[in-house]
Amino acid sequence: MRNASPMPMHKTGVAPTLVPDLVQNLVPDAGERHRAIDPAHSFVVQAPAGSGKTGLLIQRYLKLLTCVEEPEEIVAITFTRKAAAEMRERLVAALAQAKNTGHPSTTPETGYERLTRELADAVLRRDAKVGWHILDNPARLRIQTFDSLCASLVSQMPVLSEFGSQPQSIENAFDLYLEAARATIDLIEGEDAAAQDVQRLLEHLDNDVGRIETLLAEMLARRDHWLRHIYGKDREELEAALRSTRCEALKRLCGLYPPAMQEELVELVRYAANNLADSGRSSDIAGYEHLGGLGAMPGHEEQDAACWHAVAELSLTKDGFWRKQHTVRDGFPASLNAGAGAAAGTGKEIAKSWKDRAGALVSLLASDGEDLLRQALHDVRQLPPSAYTEKQWEVLGSITRLLPRAVGQLKLVFQLSGEVDFTEVTQGALRALGEPEAPTDLALALDYRIRHLLIDEFQDTSISQYELISKLVAGWEAGDGRTVLAVGDPMQSVYRFREAEVGLFLRVRAGGIGNLTLHPISLSTNFRSQRGIVEWVNETFAGVMPERENISAGAVPYTPSVAIRNLLGGTAVTVHPFFNDDHVAEAAQVVEIIAQARRKNPSSTTAILVRNRSHLNEIIPRLKEAGLRFRAIEIEGLSHRPVVQDLLALTRALMHPADRMAWLALLRAPWCGLTLMDIHAIASTHSEPPPGNVDGTSADGGVGTESSKATNSRVSGQAVWESINDDYCMARVSADGHARLLRLRDVLNECLANRCRQFLRATVEGAWLALGGPACIDDPTAFEDAAAYLDYLEANENAGSVPDLAALEEGLARLFALPDVKADGALQIMTIHKAKGLEFDCVIVPGLGRASRSNDKKLFMWMERLQDDSHTEAGNGGKDLLLAPIQETGAEADRIYSWLEKLDNEKEALEDGRLLYVAATRAKQRLHLLGCTSVVPGRTGEWELKPPARKTLLSKIWPMVERVYMEAAARAKPSDMLVSANGEEPGRRREYTIDQSLLRLVSGWTLPSAPAPVQWKAQQHILPVRRDIEYSWAGQTARLVGNVVHRWLQRIAEHGVENWDIAKVEVLRDTFRRQLVADGIVNNEDDIDAATQRVVTALTHAVSDPRGQWLLGRQQEARCELRMTADFDGEYMEFVIDRTFRDRNGQRWVVDYKTSSHEGGDVEGFLTREQERYRTQLDCYAALMRMPDDEPVRRGLYFPLLKGWREWGDEG
């Protein structure tokens, strides 16, 4: 439907003054927040969206700093580098503001700010007493990601972690998984048991090698989840887990069935079972006939399963909905034999009375809203069997034996490539820590050094990460001075695809970690959203999320929030209904919402959040048509950008001159820009005479010869590049095309001649520049895309070539284009997952009616079920392990696999509700929800509204929004309803127009000329002094540290030193580290950390030291890294002056930065010696700057690590 009116879901009037905005003393959970920073106790805190969990972590950290001997005793763990940087920045900023007490900009305004200031003041007093110097050494604040923590543990124990030297960690290792999978399949060539296992797996999956390869690779990516399960598990134990699962499901069902209705149920089922037995009909209800005395209900033992099947058959349809009628097939015939002497209608009346009783019972169950009972009854039908078949066990055995071999192959691949994934690093860290009963020296050392642990986003913890935490706190007990604070929100657990297990949060809240009890705390205040949004979320998601907590299923009930922000006028939440997949109208509505938001408040921020990137296919083109610039965060694929497609075609063409498709794309690219007619002429495969007369004579009047016919025959089989070099073929094209091809030919001939003699990147980039590729670009973002592609090409080439072009393109497809560099961030587009932790004034969530795709099959399904109680036949401490092999190709569904798949789908459905909660709670002022559902003509001629598909986000909130859709459908015109899936109305053909305009360089384009040489002549003799004197005595690390410091001092000066502070420098710590590694530091992690700290210290000193602020501040004629060339007796030498400027008095300065350090006591003597060392170098710089006016120049040496300074003038 195209013109459905938006419907307000939570409308407010004039903003009342009921809730003061951010008044701390009225925060409902202020007491709980104060309790959470108590350093004597451990807590697990549930912090819903917008509740200020990061601020709570900051306050806890500050409080702990006042209680420890050394800052390193506190370790904070986050999941992303961005979160770690934010926490570090806020901590340093709090301390820096406390140090600047009295400045108007640092006066606290809210209760949170006042408490934070008090805690920071206490830390500074402690710092001054014990001499930590945290602001000068913020690296002492141990805030790191799980991955960096694991990497540091592995580097400390290279033998136990089985790593040896530290390999490179990579985010995407799927190519390595595939390589290991191929090696595993190759084991079939042997003669051992592994060959038989591979053969059995091939037979099971119909010899589909490609599928098996992919399945193995996917299993290797998740090996930390299943590897521990497949060792030492015998058949008896696994089948005990199956029986335990069945008993638990039956036990749950017994508890759900209303006691008041049990007697009636028994009578009805017995009645139906007897009738089915008499008639000889087959039904699950017939299994109830063996039941004992009247009033007895089935229990939760194995033998009761058949009875519950009968109850389910009586109550539910095959699809699992409450049964509306009962027929003879269910044991309820239309008439009964009433016996001799009875009236003729008596049998029908009795039968009808039984039917009415059955219908009344089901109606009562349905009216009570017993959806948990309905689902439990339906689940009984799908329960797995209590034992494996022989075929299942054989295949499962082969898989569980083969997978460890695949892991072994993967380790070999890791060793050969020198790369590992993060899972391998985590597993290495676990090995380095040992077991709780046999801790390693590292574990014992950490137990001594770490006294307080803070964990952010605890709801996203995986099982491996939980094991790491458990080993770190093994032996900790309440009251021993060591504490844990785990903060998270299980309602925002949406990372199952990254192995997050929300049940772990619930488990820790119920039982702690190891011997350590974590006291539960729940926050409720929402500081982010206006009251209208908070109330709508409370009302809606209480029905979206389950009522009861279930650790095994990962079911998290909703916890309501309390708004602290004022109510805003207007509509807080608006639902925009659309029908029959009219995504074009949905996209138009998105554009209109953005335009309205900007008209009301041009400075407001807006975000479009989608579940899948494909949901933006109609929206992004509409935004571009409307001229709305946006910042897309990992949305648009890099391979979809035109400049990258052209560069890829150029790469393929240069690598393979016979690649026809690549050459055709190259000829159409804007740097060549042939018309379709010219492309057809140069690349056609059939014989055509060159341009001339119709009768076949040539243009000069001659007649076609035998040689020309032979040429035609030869042309039909040659490659495009050969045709470009063939004068006969070139004669076919137009004059304009001929000129363009000649320019192309000249450039590519040289590139192909040098192929494999230089780096492939250099060849491709050189060809692109020479052909005029940059001249075809008018968008700055396209230059960034081109650079990203060339960097990717350089990283994947080998000896001037790419061994596997298909792999190159697959990897390219996984990369994302950079956001629009001209966009200001007021409009952002991202997935809901990426938006987690962010907030926007206006949030738009389109595509709610689109279903997610089905999950791929796994090689085997496994499920570790965390029990709600201690009952488990398997007897393994409250856990049941369920395993099932993938079903055989072409065979019936495997009931155990199907059951585990069902449990997995239920977990996913629960996460979908949490995902929608994350999207809704990003909004501060306005929330817009858009989605399509179906309408079809009903039997009565009216439109019938169909509920959304089960796997859509719209289905989660359908009870709340159904009325909105019904009203919109009632108002709509019939023609608006008749819209097909592609937005096309029946009886009306859509007109498609193809843009055939050709973007290309003008004919005869040439590279611009180089600028004229600078006319300069040396006027006096200058002593030749090389710049690298500073590092002639220093090591590699010192040189690289100096390079990075010089680059960033230049950037600080150019951006304005007034825009920099200690906190901003600290945020860039990871950037400095990456630059040092990229520049060539090859030492161990500790050395890299030390070098990074030197960079941070130098820069923090420079931006906080008055001398550094003066040097880097705004000056006249200031230049940084000024390159100059001097002639020394015919030999040219180049110099780079770090900083030169005129001060307010007009004095010219030349300054050189020195990253030298001095560990001794006589710092002044060291600085004097350094001055003498570099005097000649600075005098040389001064002589260069003195010309041609012979003005006086003062020299300066600045030592940022020491905050040291030396200066002198012409007099020396």
Coordinates of N, CA and C in Angstrom, one line a residue, residues 621-729:
P621 N 19.0 4.2 -2.7 CA 18.8 5.0 -3.9 C 17.9 6.2 -3.7
R622 N 16.8 6.1 -2.9 CA 15.9 7.2 -2.7 C 16.6 8.3 -1.9
L623 N 17.5 8.0 -1.0 CA 18.2 9.0 -0.2 C 19.1 9.8 -1.2
K624 N 19.8 9.1 -2.1 CA 20.7 9.7 -3.0 C 19.9 10.6 -4.0
E625 N 18.8 10.1 -4.4 CA 17.9 11.0 -5.3 C 17.5 12.2 -4.6
A626 N 17.2 12.2 -3.3 CA 16.8 13.3 -2.6 C 17.9 14.2 -2.1
G627 N 19.2 13.8 -2.5 CA 20.3 14.7 -2.1 C 20.7 14.6 -0.6
L628 N 20.3 13.6 0.1 CA 20.5 13.4 1.5 C 21.8 12.6 1.7
R629 N 22.9 13.3 2.1 CA 24.1 12.6 2.4 C 24.1 11.9 3.7
F630 N 24.6 10.7 3.7 CA 24.5 9.9 4.9 C 25.9 9.2 5.1
R631 N 26.0 8.8 6.4 CA 27.2 8.0 6.7 C 26.8 6.5 6.9
A632 N 27.2 5.7 6.0 CA 26.8 4.3 6.1 C 27.9 3.5 6.8
I633 N 27.6 2.9 7.9 CA 28.6 2.2 8.7 C 28.5 0.7 8.3
E634 N 29.5 0.2 7.5 CA 29.6 -1.2 7.1 C 28.3 -1.6 6.4
I635 N 27.9 -0.8 5.5 CA 26.6 -1.2 4.8 C 26.9 -1.5 3.3
E636 N 27.6 -0.6 2.6 CA 27.8 -0.8 1.2 C 29.1 -1.6 1.0
G637 N 29.0 -2.6 0.2 CA 30.1 -3.4 -0.1 C 31.1 -2.7 -0.9
L638 N 32.4 -2.8 -0.6 CA 33.5 -2.2 -1.4 C 33.4 -2.6 -2.8
S639 N 33.1 -3.9 -3.1 CA 33.1 -4.4 -4.4 C 32.0 -3.8 -5.3
H640 N 31.0 -3.1 -4.6 CA 29.9 -2.6 -5.4 C 30.2 -1.1 -5.9
R641 N 31.3 -0.5 -5.4 CA 31.6 0.8 -5.8 C 32.1 0.8 -7.2
P642 N 31.7 1.7 -8.1 CA 32.1 1.7 -9.5 C 33.6 1.8 -9.7
V643 N 34.3 2.6 -8.9 CA 35.7 2.8 -9.1 C 36.4 1.5 -8.7
V644 N 35.9 0.7 -7.8 CA 36.5 -0.6 -7.4 C 36.3 -1.6 -8.5
Q645 N 35.1 -1.6 -9.0 CA 34.8 -2.5 -10.1 C 35.7 -2.3 -11.3
D646 N 35.9 -1.0 -11.6 CA 36.8 -0.7 -12.7 C 38.2 -1.1 -12.4
L647 N 38.7 -0.9 -11.2 CA 40.0 -1.4 -10.8 C 40.2 -2.9 -10.8
L648 N 39.1 -3.6 -10.4 CA 39.2 -5.0 -10.4 C 39.2 -5.5 -11.9
A649 N 38.5 -4.9 -12.8 CA 38.5 -5.3 -14.2 C 39.9 -5.0 -14.7
L650 N 40.5 -3.9 -14.4 CA 41.9 -3.6 -14.8 C 42.9 -4.6 -14.3
T651 N 42.7 -5.0 -13.0 CA 43.6 -6.1 -12.5 C 43.5 -7.4 -13.2
R652 N 42.3 -7.8 -13.5 CA 42.0 -9.1 -14.1 C 42.6 -9.0 -15.6
A653 N 42.4 -7.9 -16.2 CA 42.8 -7.8 -17.6 C 44.4 -7.8 -17.7
L654 N 45.0 -7.1 -16.7 CA 46.5 -7.1 -16.8 C 47.1 -8.5 -16.4
M655 N 46.4 -9.2 -15.5 CA 46.8 -10.6 -15.2 C 46.6 -11.6 -16.2
H656 N 45.5 -11.5 -16.9 CA 45.1 -12.5 -17.9 C 44.6 -11.8 -19.2
P657 N 45.5 -11.5 -20.1 CA 45.0 -10.8 -21.4 C 43.9 -11.5 -22.1
A658 N 43.6 -12.8 -21.8 CA 42.5 -13.5 -22.5 C 41.2 -13.5 -21.7
D659 N 41.2 -12.7 -20.6 CA 40.0 -12.6 -19.8 C 39.0 -11.7 -20.5
R660 N 38.1 -12.2 -21.3 CA 37.3 -11.4 -22.2 C 36.4 -10.5 -21.4
M661 N 35.7 -11.0 -20.4 CA 34.8 -10.1 -19.6 C 35.5 -8.9 -19.0
A662 N 36.7 -9.2 -18.5 CA 37.5 -8.1 -17.9 C 37.9 -7.0 -18.9
W663 N 38.3 -7.5 -20.1 CA 38.7 -6.5 -21.1 C 37.5 -5.7 -21.7
L664 N 36.3 -6.4 -21.8 CA 35.1 -5.6 -22.2 C 34.8 -4.6 -21.1
A665 N 34.8 -4.9 -19.8 CA 34.6 -4.0 -18.8 C 35.6 -2.8 -18.8
L666 N 36.8 -3.1 -19.1 CA 37.9 -2.1 -19.2 C 37.6 -1.1 -20.3
L667 N 37.2 -1.6 -21.4 CA 36.9 -0.8 -22.6 C 35.7 0.2 -22.3
R668 N 34.8 -0.3 -21.4 CA 33.6 0.6 -21.1 C 33.9 1.5 -19.9
A669 N 35.0 1.3 -19.2 CA 35.3 2.1 -18.0 C 35.5 3.6 -18.5
P670 N 35.3 4.5 -17.6 CA 35.3 5.9 -18.0 C 36.6 6.4 -18.5
W671 N 37.8 5.8 -18.1 CA 39.0 6.3 -18.7 C 39.2 5.9 -20.1
C672 N 38.4 4.9 -20.6 CA 38.4 4.6 -22.1 C 37.1 5.0 -22.7
G673 N 36.0 4.5 -22.2 CA 34.7 5.0 -22.6 C 34.3 4.7 -24.0
L674 N 34.5 3.5 -24.5 CA 34.1 3.2 -25.9 C 32.6 3.1 -25.9
T675 N 32.0 3.5 -27.0 CA 30.5 3.3 -27.2 C 30.3 1.8 -27.4
L676 N 29.0 1.4 -27.2 CA 28.7 0.0 -27.4 C 28.9 -0.5 -28.9
M677 N 28.7 0.5 -29.8 CA 29.0 0.1 -31.2 C 30.5 -0.2 -31.4
D678 N 31.3 0.7 -30.8 CA 32.8 0.4 -31.0 C 33.2 -0.9 -30.3
I679 N 32.6 -1.1 -29.1 CA 33.0 -2.3 -28.4 C 32.6 -3.6 -29.2
H680 N 31.4 -3.5 -29.8 CA 31.0 -4.6 -30.7 C 31.9 -4.8 -31.9
A681 N 32.4 -3.6 -32.4 CA 33.2 -3.7 -33.6 C 34.6 -4.3 -33.3
I682 N 35.1 -4.0 -32.1 CA 36.5 -4.5 -31.7 C 36.4 -5.9 -31.2
A683 N 35.3 -6.3 -30.6 CA 35.3 -7.5 -29.9 C 34.4 -8.6 -30.5
S684 N 33.7 -8.3 -31.6 CA 32.8 -9.2 -32.2 C 33.6 -10.5 -32.7
T685 N 33.0 -11.6 -32.6 CA 33.7 -12.9 -32.9 C 33.4 -13.4 -34.3
H686 N 32.5 -12.7 -35.0 CA 32.2 -13.2 -36.4 C 32.9 -12.3 -37.4
S687 N 33.1 -12.8 -38.6 CA 33.8 -12.0 -39.6 C 33.0 -10.9 -40.2
E688 N 33.6 -9.7 -40.3 CA 32.9 -8.6 -40.9 C 34.0 -7.9 -41.7
P689 N 33.6 -7.4 -42.9 CA 34.5 -6.6 -43.7 C 34.8 -5.3 -43.1
P690 N 36.0 -4.7 -43.3 CA 36.2 -3.4 -42.7 C 35.3 -2.4 -43.4
P691 N 35.2 -1.2 -42.8 CA 34.3 -0.2 -43.4 C 34.6 0.1 -44.8
G692 N 33.6 0.1 -45.7 CA 33.8 0.3 -47.1 C 32.5 0.3 -47.8
N693 N 32.5 -0.3 -49.0 CA 31.3 -0.3 -49.9 C 30.4 -1.5 -49.6
V694 N 29.1 -1.4 -49.9 CA 28.2 -2.5 -49.6 C 28.5 -3.7 -50.5
D695 N 29.1 -3.5 -51.6 CA 29.4 -4.7 -52.5 C 30.6 -5.5 -52.1
G696 N 31.3 -5.0 -51.0 CA 32.4 -5.8 -50.5 C 33.7 -5.2 -51.0
T697 N 33.7 -4.1 -51.8 CA 34.9 -3.5 -52.2 C 35.4 -2.7 -51.0
S698 N 36.7 -2.5 -51.0 CA 37.3 -1.7 -49.9 C 37.1 -0.3 -50.1
A699 N 37.4 0.5 -49.1 CA 37.2 2.0 -49.2 C 38.0 2.6 -50.3
D700 N 39.1 2.0 -50.6 CA 39.9 2.6 -51.7 C 39.6 2.0 -53.1
G701 N 38.4 1.3 -53.2 CA 38.0 0.8 -54.5 C 38.4 -0.6 -54.8
G702 N 39.3 -1.2 -54.0 CA 39.7 -2.6 -54.3 C 38.7 -3.6 -54.0
V703 N 39.0 -4.8 -54.3 CA 38.1 -5.9 -54.0 C 38.8 -6.8 -53.0
G704 N 37.9 -7.3 -52.0 CA 38.4 -8.2 -51.0 C 39.3 -9.3 -51.5
T705 N 40.4 -9.6 -50.9 CA 41.3 -10.6 -51.4 C 41.2 -11.8 -50.5
E706 N 41.9 -12.9 -50.9 CA 41.9 -14.1 -50.1 C 42.6 -13.8 -48.8
S707 N 43.6 -12.9 -48.8 CA 44.3 -12.6 -47.5 C 43.3 -11.9 -46.5
S708 N 42.4 -11.0 -47.0 CA 41.5 -10.4 -46.1 C 40.5 -11.4 -45.6
K709 N 40.1 -12.4 -46.4 CA 39.2 -13.5 -45.8 C 39.9 -14.3 -44.8
A710 N 41.2 -14.5 -45.0 CA 42.0 -15.3 -44.0 C 42.1 -14.4 -42.7
T711 N 42.2 -13.1 -42.9 CA 42.3 -12.3 -41.7 C 41.0 -12.3 -40.9
N712 N 39.8 -12.3 -41.7 CA 38.5 -12.4 -41.0 C 38.4 -13.7 -40.2
S713 N 38.9 -14.8 -40.8 CA 38.8 -16.0 -40.1 C 39.7 -16.0 -38.8
R714 N 40.9 -15.4 -39.0 CA 41.8 -15.3 -37.8 C 41.2 -14.5 -36.7
V715 N 40.5 -13.3 -37.1 CA 40.0 -12.4 -36.1 C 38.9 -13.1 -35.2
S716 N 38.2 -14.0 -35.8 CA 37.1 -14.6 -35.0 C 37.5 -15.3 -33.8
G717 N 38.7 -15.7 -33.7 CA 39.2 -16.5 -32.5 C 40.1 -15.8 -31.6
Q718 N 40.4 -14.5 -31.8 CA 41.5 -13.9 -31.0 C 40.9 -13.1 -29.8
A719 N 41.7 -12.9 -28.8 CA 41.3 -12.2 -27.6 C 41.1 -10.7 -27.9
V720 N 40.5 -10.0 -27.0 CA 40.2 -8.6 -27.2 C 41.5 -7.8 -27.2
W721 N 42.5 -8.1 -26.4 CA 43.7 -7.4 -26.4 C 44.5 -7.6 -27.8
E722 N 44.3 -8.8 -28.3 CA 44.9 -9.0 -29.6 C 44.2 -8.2 -30.7
S723 N 42.9 -8.0 -30.6 CA 42.2 -7.2 -31.5 C 42.6 -5.8 -31.5
I724 N 42.9 -5.3 -30.2 CA 43.3 -3.9 -30.1 C 44.6 -3.7 -30.7
N725 N 45.5 -4.7 -30.8 CA 46.8 -4.6 -31.4 C 46.7 -5.0 -32.9
D726 N 45.6 -5.3 -33.4 CA 45.4 -5.7 -34.8 C 44.9 -4.5 -35.6
D727 N 45.6 -4.0 -36.6 CA 45.2 -2.9 -37.4 C 43.9 -3.1 -38.1
Y728 N 43.8 -4.4 -38.6 CA 42.5 -4.7 -39.3 C 41.3 -4.5 -38.4
C729 N 41.4 -5.0 -37.2 CA 40.3 -4.8 -36.2 C 40.1 -3.4 -35.8

